[in-house]
Each structure stands twice: as C-alpha cells, then as structure tokens.
Coordinates of C-alpha atoms in Angstrom, one line a residue:
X1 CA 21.1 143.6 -26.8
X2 CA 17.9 145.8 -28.2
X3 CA 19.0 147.1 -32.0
X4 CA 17.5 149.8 -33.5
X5 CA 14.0 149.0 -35.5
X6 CA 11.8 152.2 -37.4
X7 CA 8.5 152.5 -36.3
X8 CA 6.6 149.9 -38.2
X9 CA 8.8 147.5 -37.1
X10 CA 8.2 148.3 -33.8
X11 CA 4.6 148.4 -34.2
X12 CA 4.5 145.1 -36.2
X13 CA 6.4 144.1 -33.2
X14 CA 3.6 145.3 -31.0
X15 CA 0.9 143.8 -33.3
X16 CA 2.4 140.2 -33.0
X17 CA 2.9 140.4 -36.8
X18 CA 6.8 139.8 -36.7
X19 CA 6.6 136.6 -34.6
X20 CA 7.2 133.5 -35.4
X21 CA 4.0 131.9 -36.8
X22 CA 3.7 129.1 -34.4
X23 CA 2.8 131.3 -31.6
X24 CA -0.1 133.3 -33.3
X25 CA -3.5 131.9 -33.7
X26 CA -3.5 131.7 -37.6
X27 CA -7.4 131.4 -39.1
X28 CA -8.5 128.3 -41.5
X29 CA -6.9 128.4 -44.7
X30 CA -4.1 131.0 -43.9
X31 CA -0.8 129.9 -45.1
X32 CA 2.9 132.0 -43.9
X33 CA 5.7 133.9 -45.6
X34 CA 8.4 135.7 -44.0
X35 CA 6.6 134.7 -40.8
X36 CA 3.0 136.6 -41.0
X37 CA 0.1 135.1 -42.7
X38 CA -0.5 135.5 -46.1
X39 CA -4.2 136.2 -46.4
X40 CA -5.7 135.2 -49.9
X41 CA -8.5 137.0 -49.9
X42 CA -10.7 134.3 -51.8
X43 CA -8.7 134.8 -54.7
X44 CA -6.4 131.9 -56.6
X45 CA -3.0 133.6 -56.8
X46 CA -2.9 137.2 -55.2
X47 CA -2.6 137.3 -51.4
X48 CA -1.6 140.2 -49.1
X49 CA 1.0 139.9 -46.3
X50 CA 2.5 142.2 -43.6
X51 CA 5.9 141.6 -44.3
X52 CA 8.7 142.4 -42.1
X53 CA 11.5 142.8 -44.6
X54 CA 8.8 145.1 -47.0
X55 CA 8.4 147.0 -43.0
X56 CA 4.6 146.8 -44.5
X57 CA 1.7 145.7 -46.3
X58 CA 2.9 143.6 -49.7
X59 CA 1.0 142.2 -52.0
X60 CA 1.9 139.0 -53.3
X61 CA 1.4 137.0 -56.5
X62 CA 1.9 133.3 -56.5
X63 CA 3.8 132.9 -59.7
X64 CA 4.0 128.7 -58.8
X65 CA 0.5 127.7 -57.7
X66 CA 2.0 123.8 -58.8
X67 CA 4.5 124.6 -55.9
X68 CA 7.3 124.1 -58.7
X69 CA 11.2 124.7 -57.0
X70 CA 14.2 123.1 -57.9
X71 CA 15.5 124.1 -54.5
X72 CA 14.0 121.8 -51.3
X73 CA 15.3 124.2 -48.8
X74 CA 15.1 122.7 -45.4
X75 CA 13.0 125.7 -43.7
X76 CA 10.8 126.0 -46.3
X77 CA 6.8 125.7 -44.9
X78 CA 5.3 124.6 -48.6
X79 CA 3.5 121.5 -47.8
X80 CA 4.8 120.0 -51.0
X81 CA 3.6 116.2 -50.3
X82 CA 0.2 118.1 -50.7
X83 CA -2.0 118.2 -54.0
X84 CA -1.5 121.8 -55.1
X85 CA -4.8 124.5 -55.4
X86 CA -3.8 125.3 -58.9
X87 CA -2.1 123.8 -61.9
X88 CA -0.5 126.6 -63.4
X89 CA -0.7 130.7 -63.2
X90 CA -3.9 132.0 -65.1
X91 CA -2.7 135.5 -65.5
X92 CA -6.1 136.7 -66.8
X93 CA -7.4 135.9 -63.6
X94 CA -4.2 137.3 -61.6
X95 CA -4.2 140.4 -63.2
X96 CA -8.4 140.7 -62.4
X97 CA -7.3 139.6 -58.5
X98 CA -4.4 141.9 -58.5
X99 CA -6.7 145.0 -59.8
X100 CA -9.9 144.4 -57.2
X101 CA -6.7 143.7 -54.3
X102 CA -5.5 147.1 -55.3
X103 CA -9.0 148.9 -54.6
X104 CA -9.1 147.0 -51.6
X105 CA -6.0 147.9 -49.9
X106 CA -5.9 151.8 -51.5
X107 CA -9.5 152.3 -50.6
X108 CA -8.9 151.4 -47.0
X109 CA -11.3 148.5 -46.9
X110 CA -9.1 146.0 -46.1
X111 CA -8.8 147.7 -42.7
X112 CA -12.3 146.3 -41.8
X113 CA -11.3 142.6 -42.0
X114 CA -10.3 141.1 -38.6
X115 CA -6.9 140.5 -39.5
X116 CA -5.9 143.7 -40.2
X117 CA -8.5 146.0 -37.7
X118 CA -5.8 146.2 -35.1
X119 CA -2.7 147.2 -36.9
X120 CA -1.3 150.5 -37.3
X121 CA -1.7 153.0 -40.2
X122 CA 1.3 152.7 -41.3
X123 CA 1.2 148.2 -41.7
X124 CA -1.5 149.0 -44.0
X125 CA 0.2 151.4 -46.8
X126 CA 1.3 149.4 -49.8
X127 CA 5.2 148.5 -49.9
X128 CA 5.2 146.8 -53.2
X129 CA 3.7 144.1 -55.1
X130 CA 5.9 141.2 -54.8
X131 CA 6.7 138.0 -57.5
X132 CA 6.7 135.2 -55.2
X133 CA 4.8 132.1 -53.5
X134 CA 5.0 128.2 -53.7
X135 CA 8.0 127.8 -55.5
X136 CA 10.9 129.8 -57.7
X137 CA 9.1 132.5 -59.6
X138 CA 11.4 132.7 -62.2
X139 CA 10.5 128.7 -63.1
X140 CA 6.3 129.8 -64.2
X141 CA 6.3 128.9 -67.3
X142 CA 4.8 132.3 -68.6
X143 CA 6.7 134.4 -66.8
X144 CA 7.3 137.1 -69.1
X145 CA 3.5 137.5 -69.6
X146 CA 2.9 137.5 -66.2
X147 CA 5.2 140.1 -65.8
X148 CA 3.5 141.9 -68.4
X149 CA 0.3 141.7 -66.9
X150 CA 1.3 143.0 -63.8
X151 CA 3.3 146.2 -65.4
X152 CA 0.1 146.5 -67.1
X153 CA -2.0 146.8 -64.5
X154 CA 0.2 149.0 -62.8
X155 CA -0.3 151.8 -66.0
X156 CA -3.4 151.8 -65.3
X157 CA -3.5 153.3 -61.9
X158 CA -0.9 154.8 -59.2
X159 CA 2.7 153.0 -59.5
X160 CA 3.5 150.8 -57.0
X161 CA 6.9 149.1 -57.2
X162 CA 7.6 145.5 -58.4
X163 CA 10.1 143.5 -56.2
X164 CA 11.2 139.6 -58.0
X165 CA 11.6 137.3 -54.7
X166 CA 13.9 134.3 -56.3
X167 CA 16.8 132.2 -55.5
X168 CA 18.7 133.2 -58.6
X169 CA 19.3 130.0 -60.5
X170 CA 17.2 130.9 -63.4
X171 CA 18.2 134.1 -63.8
X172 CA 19.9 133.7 -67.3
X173 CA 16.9 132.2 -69.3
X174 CA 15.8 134.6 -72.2
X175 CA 12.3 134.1 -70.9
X176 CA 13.0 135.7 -67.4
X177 CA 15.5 138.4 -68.9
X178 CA 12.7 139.2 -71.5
X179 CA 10.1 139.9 -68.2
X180 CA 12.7 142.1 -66.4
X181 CA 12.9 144.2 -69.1
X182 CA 9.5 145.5 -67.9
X183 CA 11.7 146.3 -65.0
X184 CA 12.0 149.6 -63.8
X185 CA 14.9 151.5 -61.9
X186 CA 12.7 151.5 -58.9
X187 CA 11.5 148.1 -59.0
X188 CA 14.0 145.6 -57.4
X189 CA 15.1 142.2 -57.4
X190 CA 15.5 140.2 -54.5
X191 CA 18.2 137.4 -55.0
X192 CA 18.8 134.6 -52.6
X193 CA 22.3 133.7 -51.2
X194 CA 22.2 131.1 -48.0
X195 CA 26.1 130.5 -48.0
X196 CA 29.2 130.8 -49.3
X197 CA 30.0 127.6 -49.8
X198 CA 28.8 124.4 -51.8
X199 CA 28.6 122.4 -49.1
X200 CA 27.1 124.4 -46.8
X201 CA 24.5 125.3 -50.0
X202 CA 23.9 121.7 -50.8
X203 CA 22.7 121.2 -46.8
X204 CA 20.5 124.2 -46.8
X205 CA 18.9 124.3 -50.2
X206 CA 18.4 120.3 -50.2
X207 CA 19.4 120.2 -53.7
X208 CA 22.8 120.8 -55.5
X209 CA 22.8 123.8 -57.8
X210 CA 26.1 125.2 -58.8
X211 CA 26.8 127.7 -56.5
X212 CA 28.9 129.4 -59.1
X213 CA 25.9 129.5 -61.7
X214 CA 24.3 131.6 -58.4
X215 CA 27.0 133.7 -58.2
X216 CA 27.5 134.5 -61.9
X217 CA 23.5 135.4 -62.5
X218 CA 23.7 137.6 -59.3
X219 CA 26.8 139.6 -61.0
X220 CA 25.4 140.0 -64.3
X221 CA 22.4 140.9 -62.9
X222 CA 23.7 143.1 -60.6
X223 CA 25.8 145.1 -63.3
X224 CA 23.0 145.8 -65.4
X225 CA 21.0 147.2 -62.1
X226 CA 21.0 147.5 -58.3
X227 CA 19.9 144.0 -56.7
X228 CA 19.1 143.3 -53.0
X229 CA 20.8 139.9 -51.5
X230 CA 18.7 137.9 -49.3
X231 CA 20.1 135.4 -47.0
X232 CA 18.5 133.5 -44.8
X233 CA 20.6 131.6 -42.1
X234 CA 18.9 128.6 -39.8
X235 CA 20.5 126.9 -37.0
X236 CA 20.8 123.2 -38.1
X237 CA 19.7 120.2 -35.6
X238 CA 20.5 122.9 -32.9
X239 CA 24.0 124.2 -34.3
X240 CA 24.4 127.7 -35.7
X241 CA 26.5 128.4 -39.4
X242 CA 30.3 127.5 -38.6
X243 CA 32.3 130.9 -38.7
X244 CA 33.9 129.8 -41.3
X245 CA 30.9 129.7 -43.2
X246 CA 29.8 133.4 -42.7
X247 CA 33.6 134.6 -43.5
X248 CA 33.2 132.8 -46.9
X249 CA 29.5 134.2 -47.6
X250 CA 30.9 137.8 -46.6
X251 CA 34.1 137.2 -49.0
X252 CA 31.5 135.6 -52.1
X253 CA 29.6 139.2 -51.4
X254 CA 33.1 140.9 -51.5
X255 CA 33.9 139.5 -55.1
X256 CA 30.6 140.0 -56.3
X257 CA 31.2 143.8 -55.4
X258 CA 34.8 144.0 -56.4
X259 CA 33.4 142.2 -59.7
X260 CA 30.8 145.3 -60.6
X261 CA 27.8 144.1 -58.7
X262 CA 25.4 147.2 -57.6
X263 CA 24.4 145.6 -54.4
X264 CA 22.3 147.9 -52.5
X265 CA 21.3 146.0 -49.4
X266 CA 22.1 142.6 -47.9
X267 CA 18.7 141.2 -45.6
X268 CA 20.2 138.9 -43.4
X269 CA 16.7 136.7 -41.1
X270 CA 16.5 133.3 -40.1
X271 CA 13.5 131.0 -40.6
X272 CA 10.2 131.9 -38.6
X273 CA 8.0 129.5 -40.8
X274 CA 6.7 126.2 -39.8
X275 CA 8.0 124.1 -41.6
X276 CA 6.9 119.9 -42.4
X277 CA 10.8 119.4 -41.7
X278 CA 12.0 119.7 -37.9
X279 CA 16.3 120.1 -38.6
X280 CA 16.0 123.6 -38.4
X281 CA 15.2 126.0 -35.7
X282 CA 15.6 130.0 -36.1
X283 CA 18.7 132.1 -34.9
X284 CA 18.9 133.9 -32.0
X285 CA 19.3 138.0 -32.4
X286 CA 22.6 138.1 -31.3
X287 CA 23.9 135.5 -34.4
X288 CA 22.0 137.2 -37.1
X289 CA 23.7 140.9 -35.9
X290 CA 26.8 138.8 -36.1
X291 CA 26.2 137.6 -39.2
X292 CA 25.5 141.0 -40.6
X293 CA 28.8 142.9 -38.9
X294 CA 31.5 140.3 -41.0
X295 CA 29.3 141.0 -44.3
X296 CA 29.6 144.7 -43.0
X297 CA 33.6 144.0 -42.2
X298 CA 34.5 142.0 -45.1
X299 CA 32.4 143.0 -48.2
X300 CA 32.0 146.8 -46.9
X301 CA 28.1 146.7 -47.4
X302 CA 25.0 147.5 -46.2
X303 CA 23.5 145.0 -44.1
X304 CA 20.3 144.5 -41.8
X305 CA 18.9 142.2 -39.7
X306 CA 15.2 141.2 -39.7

C-alpha cells in the first residue's frame, strides 16, 4: 500500500536520503540521525542533516559531545564504547559554528558540496535548528546557556525555529525549564514516548526510568504549550510491538490529552540507523500505518508515519 508523502519526501525518496543508512555509501567521518548522514562540516558540535521528520534541511547542535544518556535505547547508532570527540559543549564555539553554518546554508553554498549537489531545492531550505546529538540534550550541563546562545544568535539574523529533540525525563529540572523559557510559540519540543507500558519501556530504552515521571513532564509540558510526541517503534529479534502494546501507548496518549496536554502531532518511524546492537530490525510500512490508525482511533489525534 503507497501512502500519501508531500513533495520533498518524495524527492528525498528519489535522492536516497530517506533510506536506511546501510545501503548508502556514507563518506569518512559521517555519522547518522533519523537515517541520513549528519555532515559536520569540520566543526565540533553543529552538523547539518536532511531529515525526514523536518521534510528538510535541519541543522543540528550536539548538546552531548560526552555522548551522556541515561536511556541505552536498543536502536540507538552512538558508538558509546568509543572515546568521545569532545568533553563537554563549548557554547562560544557552537554559537561561532552555528553562525558561519547559517551563512552557509542561506547563502546557497552548501549546495556546492558533493553531498548535497544532487538534491532538490526544496531539501536545501532550512527547517529548523534542532537541540540534539549524542545523548539527552536536556542532560548538558549548561543547557540554559546554550539555549541562550542559540536564541541569541537567532536575533541577530532571520528567525529560524528551534525544535528540543529529548526523551523527556529531565524535563522538570529548573535548569531546562529556565532554557525553555527562551522558547517561543513557534519553536517546538519534540518529546519521546516508545510505549505505553513499563515493561515494554524497560526493553526498548535499556534502562528503567519511571514511565510515569515521562508521562507527568510531557503533560505539564504540554499544558503550558503545544508539544510534538515522537515514537519510535523497532521490531525486536524479528517480532513486531504486541497489539496490546500499541492499544496501551494510544490510551497513555488518550489521558495525556483528556489531562490538558496540547499535543499537536504524534511522529510515529522505526529505526533506520545502524546500530552496534543487532536485536532490532526496522518496521515494515504497513505496521507503522497501523500503529498510527489505533493512536488516530483511540486518542483522536494527529498521527504520521515516517
């Protein structure tokens, strides 16, 4: 069954942007999110990605350089046995990288590298500028500042919207809630849910974190503002989420909504990354639109499929 994708989806489609990262010839050094390469551009902590679930060009900042989580989720690609590049997030430096990456990608020079010589137009217009990388944002120790830095930056020339990539477990420290404050109404917040169960949690994430203390942080977040939930949904040494499991992570997203959450959009994907674990293996199309049809059915909200 062929679902309906816009136009840069289809051409990242085209472009071999959107497939899985083992079966693209990825240059020396290049690392992957959301399944493209994240190009660095010879800078420390500022990278640029065509990113599927941004249907564009984001630019990233890698708020964990140490590759500090406290999740161990089973698909993630973070070679974490690995000394890390970095010790910690300079945000002089990020905020000089994130300026000259800027220039690059609005003056259209980023177009003559051979990554990006082939793609569309459209692949190439700035989505947002995204707080993510080697581990949970929300755990950089200067967060706030870095925060600041960016917001910043972003006064100084033509807005671009912030997006917060995190698994929501640190949600309620003062020192996050003090950087979202530099949040505006059309920056967003992207907050990781991978089940509605602990169990099922536990197996995914690697680690046990209260699935409650997920759930709370996403609600008071998402009464104070809109948030985005992203879920991402492997099949597990060849099996695919139990039904059961989906029914209870569409009736977790029911009582968040019923509870005053603003949730605007629900991103359902599987995992496209290599990954130094092999348990995992991606869903097929048909189990992801499933997925999103009982979150659509139970909780009565938007949901897509990338």
């Amino acid at each position: 069954m062929r679902t309906h994708t816009n136009k840069a989806q289809e051409a990242a489609d085209a472009a071999g942007t959107t497939r899985p990262a083992e079966s693209r010839s990825i240059p020396p050094g290049a690392e992957t999110a959301f399944g493209a390469p994240r190009d660095f551009l010879d800078n420390r902590f500022v990278y640029v990605v065509i990113s599927p679930r941004a249907r564009g060009l984001s630019v990233g900042i890698n708020m964990n350089p140490d590759k500090l989580c406290n999740f161990d989720c089973l698909y993630c690609e973070v070679q974490r046995n690995l000394p890390p590049r970095e010790t910690h997030l300079d945000v002089d430096v990020m905020a000089a990288e994130l300026q000259r990456t800027l220039d690059l990608v609005r003056s259209g020079e980023l177009r003559r590298r051979a990554l990006y010589r082939g793609l569309p137009e459209e692949l190439l217009q700035l989505k947002h500028v995204a707080l993510s990388g080697d581990g949970e944002p929300t755990l950089c120790p200067n967060f706030a500042e870095a925060v600041e830095k960016v917001v910043h930056v972003r006064a100084l020339r033509e807005f671009f919207k912030l997006v917060l990539i995190t698994n929501a477990t640190e949600l309620d420290r003062p020192a996050v809630q003090a950087g979202l404050r530099h949040f505006t109404r059309s920056d967003e917040i992207w907050a990781k849910l991978d089940g509605g169960t602990q169990g099922y949690l536990d197996r995914v994430s690697g680690v046990h974190v209260p699935l409650q203390k997920i759930l709370n942080n996403i609600l008071t977040l998402g009464r104070q503002r809109p948030v985005i939930i992203q879920s991402l949904f492997p099949s597990i040494r060849g099996e695919e989420p139990p039904e059961e499991e989906i029914l209870a992570f569409a009736q977790r997203l029911k009582e968040l909504k019923e509870g005053g959450a603003q949730i605007e959009l629900v991103q359902i994907y599987s995992a496209t990354r290599p990954s130094p674990k092999s348990d995992y293996g991606h869903l097929p199309l048909r189990s992801l639109s499933r997925i999103a049809q009982t979150v659509r059915l139970v909780a009565g909200l938007k949901a897509e499929v990338f």
